[in-house]
PDB file of N, CA, C and O in Angstrom:
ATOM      1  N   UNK A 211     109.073 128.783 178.470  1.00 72.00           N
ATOM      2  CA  UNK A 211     108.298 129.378 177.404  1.00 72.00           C
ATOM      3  C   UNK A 211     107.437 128.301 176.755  1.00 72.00           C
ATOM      4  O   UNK A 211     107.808 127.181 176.403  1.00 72.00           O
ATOM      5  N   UNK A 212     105.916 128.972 176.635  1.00 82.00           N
ATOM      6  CA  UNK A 212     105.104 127.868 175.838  1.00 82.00           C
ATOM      7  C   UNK A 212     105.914 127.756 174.283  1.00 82.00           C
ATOM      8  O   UNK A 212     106.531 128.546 173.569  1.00 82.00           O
ATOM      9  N   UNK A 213     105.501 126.202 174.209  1.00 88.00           N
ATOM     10  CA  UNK A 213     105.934 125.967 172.502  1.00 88.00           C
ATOM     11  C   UNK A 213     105.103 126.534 171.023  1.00 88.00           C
ATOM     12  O   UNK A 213     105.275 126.362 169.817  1.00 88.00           O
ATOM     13  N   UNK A 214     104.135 127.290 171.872  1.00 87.00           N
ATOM     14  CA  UNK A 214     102.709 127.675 171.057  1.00 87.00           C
ATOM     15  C   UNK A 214     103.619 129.080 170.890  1.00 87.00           C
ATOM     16  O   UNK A 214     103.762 129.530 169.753  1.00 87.00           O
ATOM     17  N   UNK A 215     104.054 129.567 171.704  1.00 86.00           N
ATOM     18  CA  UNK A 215     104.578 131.052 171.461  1.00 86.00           C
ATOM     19  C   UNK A 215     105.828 130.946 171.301  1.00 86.00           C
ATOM     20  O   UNK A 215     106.404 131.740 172.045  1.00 86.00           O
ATOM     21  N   UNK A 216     106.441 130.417 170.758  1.00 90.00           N
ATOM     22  CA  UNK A 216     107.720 129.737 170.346  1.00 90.00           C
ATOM     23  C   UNK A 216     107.762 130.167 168.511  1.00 90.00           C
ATOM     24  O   UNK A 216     108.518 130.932 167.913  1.00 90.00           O
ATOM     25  N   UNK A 217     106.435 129.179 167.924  1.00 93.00           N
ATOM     26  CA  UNK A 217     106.170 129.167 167.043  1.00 93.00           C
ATOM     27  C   UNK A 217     105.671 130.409 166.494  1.00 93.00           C
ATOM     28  O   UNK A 217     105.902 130.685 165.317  1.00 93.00           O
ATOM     29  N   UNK A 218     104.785 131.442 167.494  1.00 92.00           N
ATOM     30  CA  UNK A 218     104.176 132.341 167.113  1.00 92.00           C
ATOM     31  C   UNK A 218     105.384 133.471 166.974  1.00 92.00           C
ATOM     32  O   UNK A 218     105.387 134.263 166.032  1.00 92.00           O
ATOM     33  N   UNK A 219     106.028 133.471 167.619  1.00 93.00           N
ATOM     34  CA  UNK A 219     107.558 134.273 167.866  1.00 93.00           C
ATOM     35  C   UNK A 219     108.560 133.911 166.330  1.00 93.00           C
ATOM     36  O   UNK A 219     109.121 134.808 165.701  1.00 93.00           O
ATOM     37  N   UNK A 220     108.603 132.772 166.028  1.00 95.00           N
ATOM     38  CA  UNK A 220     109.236 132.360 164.739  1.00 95.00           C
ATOM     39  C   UNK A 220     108.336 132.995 163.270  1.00 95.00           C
ATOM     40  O   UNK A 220     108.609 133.609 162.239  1.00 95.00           O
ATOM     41  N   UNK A 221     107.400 132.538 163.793  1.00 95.00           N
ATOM     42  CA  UNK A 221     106.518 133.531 162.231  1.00 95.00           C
ATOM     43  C   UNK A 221     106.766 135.222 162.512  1.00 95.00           C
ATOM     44  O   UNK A 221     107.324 136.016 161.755  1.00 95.00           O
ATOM     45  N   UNK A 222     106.333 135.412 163.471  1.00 95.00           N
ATOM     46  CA  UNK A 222     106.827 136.930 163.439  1.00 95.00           C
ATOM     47  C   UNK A 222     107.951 137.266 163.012  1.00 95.00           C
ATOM     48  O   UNK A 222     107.994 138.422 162.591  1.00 95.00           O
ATOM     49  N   UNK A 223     108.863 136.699 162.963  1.00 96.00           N
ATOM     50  CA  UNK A 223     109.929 136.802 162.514  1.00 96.00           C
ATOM     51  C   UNK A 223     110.580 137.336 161.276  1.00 96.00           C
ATOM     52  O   UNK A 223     111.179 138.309 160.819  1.00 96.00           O
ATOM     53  N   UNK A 224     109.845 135.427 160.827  1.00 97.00           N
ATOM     54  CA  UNK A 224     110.156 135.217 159.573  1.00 97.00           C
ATOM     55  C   UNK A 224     108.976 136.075 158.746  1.00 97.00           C
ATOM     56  O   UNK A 224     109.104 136.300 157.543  1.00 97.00           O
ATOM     57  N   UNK A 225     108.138 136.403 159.300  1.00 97.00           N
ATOM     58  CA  UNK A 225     106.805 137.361 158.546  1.00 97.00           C
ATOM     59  C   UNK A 225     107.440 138.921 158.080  1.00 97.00           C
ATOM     60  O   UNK A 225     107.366 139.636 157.081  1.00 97.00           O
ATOM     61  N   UNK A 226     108.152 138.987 159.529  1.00 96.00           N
ATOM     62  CA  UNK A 226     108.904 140.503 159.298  1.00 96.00           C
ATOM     63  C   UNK A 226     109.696 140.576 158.521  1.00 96.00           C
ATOM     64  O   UNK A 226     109.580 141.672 157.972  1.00 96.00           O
ATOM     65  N   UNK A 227     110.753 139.839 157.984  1.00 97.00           N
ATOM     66  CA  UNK A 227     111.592 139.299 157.195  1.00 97.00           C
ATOM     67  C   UNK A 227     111.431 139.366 155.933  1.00 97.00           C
ATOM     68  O   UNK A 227     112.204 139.974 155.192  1.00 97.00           O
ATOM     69  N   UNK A 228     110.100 138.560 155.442  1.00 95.00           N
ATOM     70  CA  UNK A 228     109.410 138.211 154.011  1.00 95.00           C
ATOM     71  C   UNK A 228     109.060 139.914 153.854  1.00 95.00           C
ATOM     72  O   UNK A 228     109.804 140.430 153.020  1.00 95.00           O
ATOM     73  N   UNK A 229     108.225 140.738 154.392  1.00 94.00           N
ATOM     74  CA  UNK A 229     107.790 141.482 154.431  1.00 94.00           C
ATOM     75  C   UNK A 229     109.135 142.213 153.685  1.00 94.00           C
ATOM     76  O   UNK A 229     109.369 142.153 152.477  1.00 94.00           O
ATOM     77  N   UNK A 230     109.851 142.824 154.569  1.00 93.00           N
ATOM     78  CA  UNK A 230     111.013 143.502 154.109  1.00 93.00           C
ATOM     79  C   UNK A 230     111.804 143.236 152.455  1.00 93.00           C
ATOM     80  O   UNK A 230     112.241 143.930 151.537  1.00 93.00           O
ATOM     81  N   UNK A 231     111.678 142.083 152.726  1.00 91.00           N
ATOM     82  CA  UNK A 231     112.121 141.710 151.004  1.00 91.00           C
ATOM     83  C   UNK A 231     110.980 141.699 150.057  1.00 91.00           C
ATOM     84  O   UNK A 231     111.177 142.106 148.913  1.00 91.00           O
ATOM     85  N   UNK A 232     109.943 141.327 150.371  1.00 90.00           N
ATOM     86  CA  UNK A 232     108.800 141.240 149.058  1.00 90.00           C
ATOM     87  C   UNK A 232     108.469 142.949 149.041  1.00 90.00           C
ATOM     88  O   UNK A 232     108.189 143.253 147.881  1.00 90.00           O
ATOM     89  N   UNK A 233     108.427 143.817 149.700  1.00 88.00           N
ATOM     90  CA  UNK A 233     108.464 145.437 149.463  1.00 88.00           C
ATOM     91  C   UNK A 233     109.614 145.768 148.510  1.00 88.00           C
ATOM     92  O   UNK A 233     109.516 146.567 147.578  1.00 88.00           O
ATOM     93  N   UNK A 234     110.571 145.166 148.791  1.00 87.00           N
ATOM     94  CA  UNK A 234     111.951 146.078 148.489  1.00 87.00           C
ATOM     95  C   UNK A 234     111.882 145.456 147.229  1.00 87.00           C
ATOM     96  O   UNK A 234     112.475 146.164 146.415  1.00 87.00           O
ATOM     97  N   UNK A 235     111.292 144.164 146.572  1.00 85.00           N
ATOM     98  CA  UNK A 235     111.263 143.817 145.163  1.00 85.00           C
ATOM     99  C   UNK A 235     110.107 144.291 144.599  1.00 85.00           C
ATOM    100  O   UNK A 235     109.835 143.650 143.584  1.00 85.00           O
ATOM    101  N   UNK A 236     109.308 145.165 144.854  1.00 79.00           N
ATOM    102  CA  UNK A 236     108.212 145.616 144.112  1.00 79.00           C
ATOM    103  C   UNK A 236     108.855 146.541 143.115  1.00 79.00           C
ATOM    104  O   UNK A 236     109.961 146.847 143.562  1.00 79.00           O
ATOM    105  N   UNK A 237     108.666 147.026 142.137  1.00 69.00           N
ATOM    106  CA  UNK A 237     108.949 147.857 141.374  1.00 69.00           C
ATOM    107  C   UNK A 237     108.351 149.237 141.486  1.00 69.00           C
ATOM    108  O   UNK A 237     107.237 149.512 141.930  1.00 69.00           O
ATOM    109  N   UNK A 238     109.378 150.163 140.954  1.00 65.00           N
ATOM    110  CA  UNK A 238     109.223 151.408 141.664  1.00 65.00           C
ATOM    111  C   UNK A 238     108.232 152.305 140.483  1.00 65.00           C
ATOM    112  O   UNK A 238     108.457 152.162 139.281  1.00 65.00           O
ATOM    113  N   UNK A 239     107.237 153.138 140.935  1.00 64.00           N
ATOM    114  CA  UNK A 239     106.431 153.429 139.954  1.00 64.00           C
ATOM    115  C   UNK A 239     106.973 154.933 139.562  1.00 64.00           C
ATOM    116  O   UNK A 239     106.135 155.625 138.985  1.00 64.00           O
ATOM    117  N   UNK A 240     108.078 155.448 139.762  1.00 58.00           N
ATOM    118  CA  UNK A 240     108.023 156.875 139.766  1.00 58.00           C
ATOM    119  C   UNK A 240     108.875 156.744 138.392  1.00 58.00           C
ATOM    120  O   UNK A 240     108.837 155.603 137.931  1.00 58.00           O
ATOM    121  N   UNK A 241     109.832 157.914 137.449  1.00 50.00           N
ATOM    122  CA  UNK A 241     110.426 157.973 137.007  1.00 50.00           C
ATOM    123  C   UNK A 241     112.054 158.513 136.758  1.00 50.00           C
ATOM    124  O   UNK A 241     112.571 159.264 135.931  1.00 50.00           O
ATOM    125  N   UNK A 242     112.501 157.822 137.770  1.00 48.00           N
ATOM    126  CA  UNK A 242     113.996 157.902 138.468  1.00 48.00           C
ATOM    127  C   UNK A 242     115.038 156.912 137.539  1.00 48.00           C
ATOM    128  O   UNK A 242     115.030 156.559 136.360  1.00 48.00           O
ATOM    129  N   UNK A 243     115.830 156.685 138.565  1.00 52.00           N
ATOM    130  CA  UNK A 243     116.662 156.061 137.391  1.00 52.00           C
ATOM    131  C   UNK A 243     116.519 154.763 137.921  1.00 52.00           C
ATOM    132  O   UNK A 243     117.263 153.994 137.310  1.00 52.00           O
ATOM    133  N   UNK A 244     115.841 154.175 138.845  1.00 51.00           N
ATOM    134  CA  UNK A 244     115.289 152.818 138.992  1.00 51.00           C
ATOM    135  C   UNK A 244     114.570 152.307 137.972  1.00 51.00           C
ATOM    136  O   UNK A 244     114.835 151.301 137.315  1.00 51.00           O
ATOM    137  N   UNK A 245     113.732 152.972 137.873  1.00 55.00           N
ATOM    138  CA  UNK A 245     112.927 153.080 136.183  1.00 55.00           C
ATOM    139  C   UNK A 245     113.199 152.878 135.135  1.00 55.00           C
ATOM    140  O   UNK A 245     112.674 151.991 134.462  1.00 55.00           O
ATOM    141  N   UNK A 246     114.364 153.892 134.611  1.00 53.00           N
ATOM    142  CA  UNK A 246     114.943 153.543 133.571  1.00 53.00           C
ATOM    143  C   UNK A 246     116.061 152.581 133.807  1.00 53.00           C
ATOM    144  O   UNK A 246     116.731 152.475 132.779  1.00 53.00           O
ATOM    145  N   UNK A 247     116.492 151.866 134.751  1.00 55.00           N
ATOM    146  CA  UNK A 247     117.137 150.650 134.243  1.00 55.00           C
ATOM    147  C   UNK A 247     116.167 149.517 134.358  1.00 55.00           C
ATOM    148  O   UNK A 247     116.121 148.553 133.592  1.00 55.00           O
ATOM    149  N   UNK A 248     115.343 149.745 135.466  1.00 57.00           N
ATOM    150  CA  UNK A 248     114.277 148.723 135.252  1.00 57.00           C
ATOM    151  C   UNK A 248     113.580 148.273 133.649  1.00 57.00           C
ATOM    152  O   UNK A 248     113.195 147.170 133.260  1.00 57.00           O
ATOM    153  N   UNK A 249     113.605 149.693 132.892  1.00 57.00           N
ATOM    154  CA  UNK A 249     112.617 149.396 131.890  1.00 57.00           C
ATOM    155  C   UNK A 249     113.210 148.987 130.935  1.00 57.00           C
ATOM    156  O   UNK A 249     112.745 148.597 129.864  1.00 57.00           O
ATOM    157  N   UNK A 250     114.831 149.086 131.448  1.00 55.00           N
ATOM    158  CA  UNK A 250     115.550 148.358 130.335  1.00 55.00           C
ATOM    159  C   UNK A 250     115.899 147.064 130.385  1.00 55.00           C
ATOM    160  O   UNK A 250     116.338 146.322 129.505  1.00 55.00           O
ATOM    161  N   UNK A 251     115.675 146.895 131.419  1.00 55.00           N
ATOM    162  CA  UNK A 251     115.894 144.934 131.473  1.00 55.00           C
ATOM    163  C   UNK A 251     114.514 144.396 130.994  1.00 55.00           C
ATOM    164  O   UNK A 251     114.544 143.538 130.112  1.00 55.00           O
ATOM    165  N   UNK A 252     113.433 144.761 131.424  1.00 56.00           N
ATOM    166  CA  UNK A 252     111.992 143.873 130.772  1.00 56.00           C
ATOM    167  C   UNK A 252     111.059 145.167 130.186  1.00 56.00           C
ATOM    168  O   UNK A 252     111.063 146.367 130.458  1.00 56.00           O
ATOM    169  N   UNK A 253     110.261 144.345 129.255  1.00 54.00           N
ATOM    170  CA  UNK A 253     109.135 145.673 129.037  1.00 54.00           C
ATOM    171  C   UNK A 253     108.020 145.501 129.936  1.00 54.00           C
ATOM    172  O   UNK A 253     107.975 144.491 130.639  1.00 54.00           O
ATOM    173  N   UNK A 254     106.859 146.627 130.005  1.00 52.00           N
ATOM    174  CA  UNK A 254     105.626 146.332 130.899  1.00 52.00           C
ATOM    175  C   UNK A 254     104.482 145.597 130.111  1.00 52.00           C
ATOM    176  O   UNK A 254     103.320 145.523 130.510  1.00 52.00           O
ATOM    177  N   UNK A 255     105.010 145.012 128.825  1.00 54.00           N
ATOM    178  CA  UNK A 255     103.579 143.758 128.291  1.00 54.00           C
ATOM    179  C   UNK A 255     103.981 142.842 128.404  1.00 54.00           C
ATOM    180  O   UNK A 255     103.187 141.938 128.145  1.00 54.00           O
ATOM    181  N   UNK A 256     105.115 142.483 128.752  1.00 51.00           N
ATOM    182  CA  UNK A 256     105.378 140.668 128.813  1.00 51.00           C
ATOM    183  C   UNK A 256     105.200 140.359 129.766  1.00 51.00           C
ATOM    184  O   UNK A 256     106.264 140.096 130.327  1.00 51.00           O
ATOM    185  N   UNK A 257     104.083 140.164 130.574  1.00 53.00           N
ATOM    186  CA  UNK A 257     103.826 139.651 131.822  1.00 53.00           C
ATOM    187  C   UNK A 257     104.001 140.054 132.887  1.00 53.00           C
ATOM    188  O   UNK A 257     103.587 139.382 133.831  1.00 53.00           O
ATOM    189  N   UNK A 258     104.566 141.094 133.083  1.00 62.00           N
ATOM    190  CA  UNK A 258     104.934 141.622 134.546  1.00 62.00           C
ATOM    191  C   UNK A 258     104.379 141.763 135.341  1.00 62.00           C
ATOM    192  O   UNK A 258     104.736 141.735 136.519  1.00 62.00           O
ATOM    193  N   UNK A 259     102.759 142.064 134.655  1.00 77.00           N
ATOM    194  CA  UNK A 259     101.325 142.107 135.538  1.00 77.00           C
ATOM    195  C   UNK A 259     101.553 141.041 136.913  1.00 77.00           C
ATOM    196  O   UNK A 259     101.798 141.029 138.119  1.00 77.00           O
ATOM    197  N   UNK A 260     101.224 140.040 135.537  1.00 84.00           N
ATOM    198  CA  UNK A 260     100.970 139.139 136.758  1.00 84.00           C
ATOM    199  C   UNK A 260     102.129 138.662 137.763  1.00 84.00           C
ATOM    200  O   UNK A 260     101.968 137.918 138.730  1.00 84.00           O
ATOM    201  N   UNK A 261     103.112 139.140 137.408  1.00 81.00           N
ATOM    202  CA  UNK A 261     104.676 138.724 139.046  1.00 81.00           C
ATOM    203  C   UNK A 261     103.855 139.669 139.556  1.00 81.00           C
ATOM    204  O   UNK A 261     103.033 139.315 140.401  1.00 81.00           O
ATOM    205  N   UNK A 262     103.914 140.875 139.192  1.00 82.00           N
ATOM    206  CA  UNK A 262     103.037 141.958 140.150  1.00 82.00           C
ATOM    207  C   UNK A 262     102.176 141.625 141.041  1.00 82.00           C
ATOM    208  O   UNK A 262     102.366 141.727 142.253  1.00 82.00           O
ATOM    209  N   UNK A 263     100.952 141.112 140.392  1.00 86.00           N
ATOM    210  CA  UNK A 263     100.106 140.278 140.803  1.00 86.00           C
ATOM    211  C   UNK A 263     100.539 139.361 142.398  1.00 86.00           C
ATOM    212  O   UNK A 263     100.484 139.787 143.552  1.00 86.00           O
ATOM    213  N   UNK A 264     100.866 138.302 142.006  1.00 88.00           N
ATOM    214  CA  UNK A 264     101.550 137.502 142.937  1.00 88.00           C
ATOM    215  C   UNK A 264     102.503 138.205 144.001  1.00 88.00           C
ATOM    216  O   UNK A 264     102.338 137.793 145.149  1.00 88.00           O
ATOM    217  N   UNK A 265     103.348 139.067 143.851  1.00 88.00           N
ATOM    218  CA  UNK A 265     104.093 139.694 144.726  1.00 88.00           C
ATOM    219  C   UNK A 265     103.126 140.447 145.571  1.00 88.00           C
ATOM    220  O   UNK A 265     103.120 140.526 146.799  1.00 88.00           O
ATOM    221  N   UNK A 266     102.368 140.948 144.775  1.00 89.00           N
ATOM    222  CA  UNK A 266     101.377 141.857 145.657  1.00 89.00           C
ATOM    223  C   UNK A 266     100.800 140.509 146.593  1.00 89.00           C
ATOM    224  O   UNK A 266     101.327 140.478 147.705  1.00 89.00           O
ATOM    225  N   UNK A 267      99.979 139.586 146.373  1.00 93.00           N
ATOM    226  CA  UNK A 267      99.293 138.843 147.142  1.00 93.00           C
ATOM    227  C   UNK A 267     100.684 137.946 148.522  1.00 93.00           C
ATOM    228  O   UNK A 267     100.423 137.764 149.711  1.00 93.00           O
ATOM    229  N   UNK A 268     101.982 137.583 147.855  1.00 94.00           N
ATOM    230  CA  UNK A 268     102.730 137.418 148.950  1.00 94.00           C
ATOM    231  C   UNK A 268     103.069 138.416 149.845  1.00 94.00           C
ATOM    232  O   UNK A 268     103.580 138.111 150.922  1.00 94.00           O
ATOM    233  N   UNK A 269     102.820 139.750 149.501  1.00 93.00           N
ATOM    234  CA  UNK A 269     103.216 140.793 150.153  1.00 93.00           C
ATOM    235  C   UNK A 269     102.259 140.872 151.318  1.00 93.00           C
ATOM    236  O   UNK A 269     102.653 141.001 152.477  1.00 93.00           O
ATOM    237  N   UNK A 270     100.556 140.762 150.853  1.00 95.00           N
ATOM    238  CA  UNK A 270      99.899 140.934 151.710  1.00 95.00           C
ATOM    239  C   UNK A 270      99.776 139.333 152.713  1.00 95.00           C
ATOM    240  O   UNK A 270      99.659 139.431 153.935  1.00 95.00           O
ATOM    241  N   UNK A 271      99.802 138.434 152.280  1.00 96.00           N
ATOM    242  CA  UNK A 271      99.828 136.987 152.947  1.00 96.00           C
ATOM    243  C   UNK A 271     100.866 137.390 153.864  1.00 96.00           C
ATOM    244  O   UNK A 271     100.566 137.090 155.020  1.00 96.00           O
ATOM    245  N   UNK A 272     101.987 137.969 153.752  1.00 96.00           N
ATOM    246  CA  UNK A 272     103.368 137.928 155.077  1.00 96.00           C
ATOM    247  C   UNK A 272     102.628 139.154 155.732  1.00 96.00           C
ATOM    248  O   UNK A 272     102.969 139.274 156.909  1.00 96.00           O
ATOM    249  N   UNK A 273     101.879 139.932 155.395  1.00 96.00           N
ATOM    250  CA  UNK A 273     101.375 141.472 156.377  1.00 96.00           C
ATOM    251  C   UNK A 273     100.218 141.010 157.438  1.00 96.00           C
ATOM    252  O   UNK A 273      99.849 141.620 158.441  1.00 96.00           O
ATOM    253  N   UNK A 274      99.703 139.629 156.879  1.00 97.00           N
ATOM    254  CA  UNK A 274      98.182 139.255 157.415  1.00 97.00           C
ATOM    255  C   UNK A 274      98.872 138.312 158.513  1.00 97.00           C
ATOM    256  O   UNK A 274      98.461 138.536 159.651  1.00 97.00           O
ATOM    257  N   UNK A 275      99.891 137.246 158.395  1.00 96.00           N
ATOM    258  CA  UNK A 275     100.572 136.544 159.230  1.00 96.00           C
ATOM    259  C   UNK A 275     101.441 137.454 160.072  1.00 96.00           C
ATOM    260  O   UNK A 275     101.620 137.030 161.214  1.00 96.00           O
ATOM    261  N   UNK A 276     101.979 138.517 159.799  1.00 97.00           N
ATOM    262  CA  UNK A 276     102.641 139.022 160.480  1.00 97.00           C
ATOM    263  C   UNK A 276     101.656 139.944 161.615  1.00 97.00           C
ATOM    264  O   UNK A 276     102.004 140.039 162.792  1.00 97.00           O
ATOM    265  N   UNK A 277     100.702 140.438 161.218  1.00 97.00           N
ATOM    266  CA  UNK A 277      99.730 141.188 161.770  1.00 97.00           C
ATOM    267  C   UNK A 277      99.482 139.963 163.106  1.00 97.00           C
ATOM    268  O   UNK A 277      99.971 139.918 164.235  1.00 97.00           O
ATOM    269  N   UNK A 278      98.453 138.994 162.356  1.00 96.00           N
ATOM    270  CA  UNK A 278      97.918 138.121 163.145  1.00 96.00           C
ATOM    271  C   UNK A 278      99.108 136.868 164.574  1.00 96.00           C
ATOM    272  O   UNK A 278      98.844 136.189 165.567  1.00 96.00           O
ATOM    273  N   UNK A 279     100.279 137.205 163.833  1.00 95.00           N
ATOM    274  CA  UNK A 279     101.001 136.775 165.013  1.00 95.00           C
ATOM    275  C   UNK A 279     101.259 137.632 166.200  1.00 95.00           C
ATOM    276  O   UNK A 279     101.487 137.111 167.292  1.00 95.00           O
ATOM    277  N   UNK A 280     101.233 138.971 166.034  1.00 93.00           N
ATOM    278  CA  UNK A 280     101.623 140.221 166.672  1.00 93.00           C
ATOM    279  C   UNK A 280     100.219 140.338 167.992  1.00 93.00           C
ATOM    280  O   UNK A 280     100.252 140.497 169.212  1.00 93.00           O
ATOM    281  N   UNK A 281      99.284 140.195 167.168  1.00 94.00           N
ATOM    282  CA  UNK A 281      98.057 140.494 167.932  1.00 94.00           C
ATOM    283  C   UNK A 281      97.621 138.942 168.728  1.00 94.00           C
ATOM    284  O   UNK A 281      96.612 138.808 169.420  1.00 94.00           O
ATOM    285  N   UNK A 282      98.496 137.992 168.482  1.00 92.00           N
ATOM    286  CA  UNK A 282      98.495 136.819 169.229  1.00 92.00           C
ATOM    287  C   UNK A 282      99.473 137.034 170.888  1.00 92.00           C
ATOM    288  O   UNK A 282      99.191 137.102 172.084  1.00 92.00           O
ATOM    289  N   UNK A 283     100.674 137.075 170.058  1.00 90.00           N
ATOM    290  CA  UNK A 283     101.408 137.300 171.088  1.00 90.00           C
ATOM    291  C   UNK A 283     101.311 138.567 172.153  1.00 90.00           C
ATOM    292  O   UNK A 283     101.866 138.480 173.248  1.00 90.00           O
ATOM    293  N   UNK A 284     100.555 139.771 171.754  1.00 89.00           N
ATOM    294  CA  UNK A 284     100.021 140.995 172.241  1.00 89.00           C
ATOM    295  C   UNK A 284      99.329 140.022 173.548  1.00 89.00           C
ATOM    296  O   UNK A 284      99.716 140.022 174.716  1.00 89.00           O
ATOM    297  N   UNK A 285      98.151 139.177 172.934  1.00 89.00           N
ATOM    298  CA  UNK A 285      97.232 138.750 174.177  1.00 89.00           C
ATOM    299  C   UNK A 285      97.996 137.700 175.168  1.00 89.00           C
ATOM    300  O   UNK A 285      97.831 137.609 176.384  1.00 89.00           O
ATOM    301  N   UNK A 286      98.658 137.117 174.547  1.00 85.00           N
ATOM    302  CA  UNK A 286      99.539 136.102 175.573  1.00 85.00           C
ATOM    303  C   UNK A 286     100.510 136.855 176.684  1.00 85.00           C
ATOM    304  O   UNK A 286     100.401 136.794 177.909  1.00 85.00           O
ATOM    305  N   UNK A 287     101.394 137.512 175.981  1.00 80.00           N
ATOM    306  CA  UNK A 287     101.915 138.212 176.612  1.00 80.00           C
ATOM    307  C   UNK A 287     101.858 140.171 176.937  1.00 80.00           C
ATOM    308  O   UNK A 287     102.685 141.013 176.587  1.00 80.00           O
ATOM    309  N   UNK A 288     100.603 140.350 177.686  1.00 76.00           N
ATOM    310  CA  UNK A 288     100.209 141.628 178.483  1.00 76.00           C
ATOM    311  C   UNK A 288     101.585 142.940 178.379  1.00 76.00           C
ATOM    312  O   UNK A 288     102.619 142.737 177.742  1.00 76.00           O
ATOM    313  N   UNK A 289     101.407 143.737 178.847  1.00 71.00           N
ATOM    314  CA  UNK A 289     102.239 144.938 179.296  1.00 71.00           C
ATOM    315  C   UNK A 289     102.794 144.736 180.415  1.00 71.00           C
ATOM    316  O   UNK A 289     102.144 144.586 181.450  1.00 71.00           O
ATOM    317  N   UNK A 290     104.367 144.697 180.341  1.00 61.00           N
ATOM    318  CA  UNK A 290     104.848 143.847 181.311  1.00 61.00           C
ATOM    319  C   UNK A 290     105.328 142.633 181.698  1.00 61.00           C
ATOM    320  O   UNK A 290     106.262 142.517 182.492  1.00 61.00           O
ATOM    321  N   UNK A 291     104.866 141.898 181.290  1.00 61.00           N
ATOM    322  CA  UNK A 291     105.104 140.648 181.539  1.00 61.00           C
ATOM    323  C   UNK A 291     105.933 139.339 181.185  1.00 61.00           C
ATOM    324  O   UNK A 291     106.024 138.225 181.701  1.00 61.00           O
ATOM    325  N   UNK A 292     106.626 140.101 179.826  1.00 58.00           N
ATOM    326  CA  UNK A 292     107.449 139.208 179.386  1.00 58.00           C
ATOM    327  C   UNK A 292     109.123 139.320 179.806  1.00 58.00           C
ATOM    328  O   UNK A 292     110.021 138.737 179.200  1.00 58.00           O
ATOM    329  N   UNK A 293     109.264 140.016 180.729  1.00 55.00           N
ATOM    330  CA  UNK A 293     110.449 139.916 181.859  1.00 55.00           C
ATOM    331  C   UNK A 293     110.553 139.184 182.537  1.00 55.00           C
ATOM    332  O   UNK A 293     111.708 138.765 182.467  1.00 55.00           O
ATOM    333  N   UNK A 294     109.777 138.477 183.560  1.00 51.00           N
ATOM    334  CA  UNK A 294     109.392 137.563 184.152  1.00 51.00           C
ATOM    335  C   UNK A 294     110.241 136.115 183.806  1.00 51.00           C
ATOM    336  O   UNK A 294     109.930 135.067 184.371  1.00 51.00           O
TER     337      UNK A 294
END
């Protein structure tokens, strides 16, 4: 195995990974009871924006690496071929 797709295989990974957890910490917008305990630990003016903010942009940074490793390894390795 190339060491180039070694690496590209490890970010996918770890991309899929980040992904799964930076979703599952977003906060839930509906009004369930996620909500109301959520709204009881912080309020929505002390800053939350901006974690929001940032979570949103790590969320999409692991979707763009994860994307772009996928469509790497897609061309390296064809239909088929990674049995071999």
């Amino acid at each position: 195995m190339n060491p180039l797709v070694i690496v590209f295989l490890v970010l996918l990974v770890l991309s899929g990974i980040g992904l799964i957890i930076f979703i599952l910490m977003h906060s839930g917008k509906g009004t369930g009871i996620s909500d109301m305990i959520a709204s009881s630990m912080y309020s929505t003016q002390t800053g939350t924006s901006i974690i929001e903010k940032n979570l949103d942009r790590i969320t999409i940074g692991c979707a763009v690496v994860f994307l772009l490793s996928l469509l790497v390894l897609m061309i390296v390795y064809p239909h088929g071929t990674i049995s071999q």
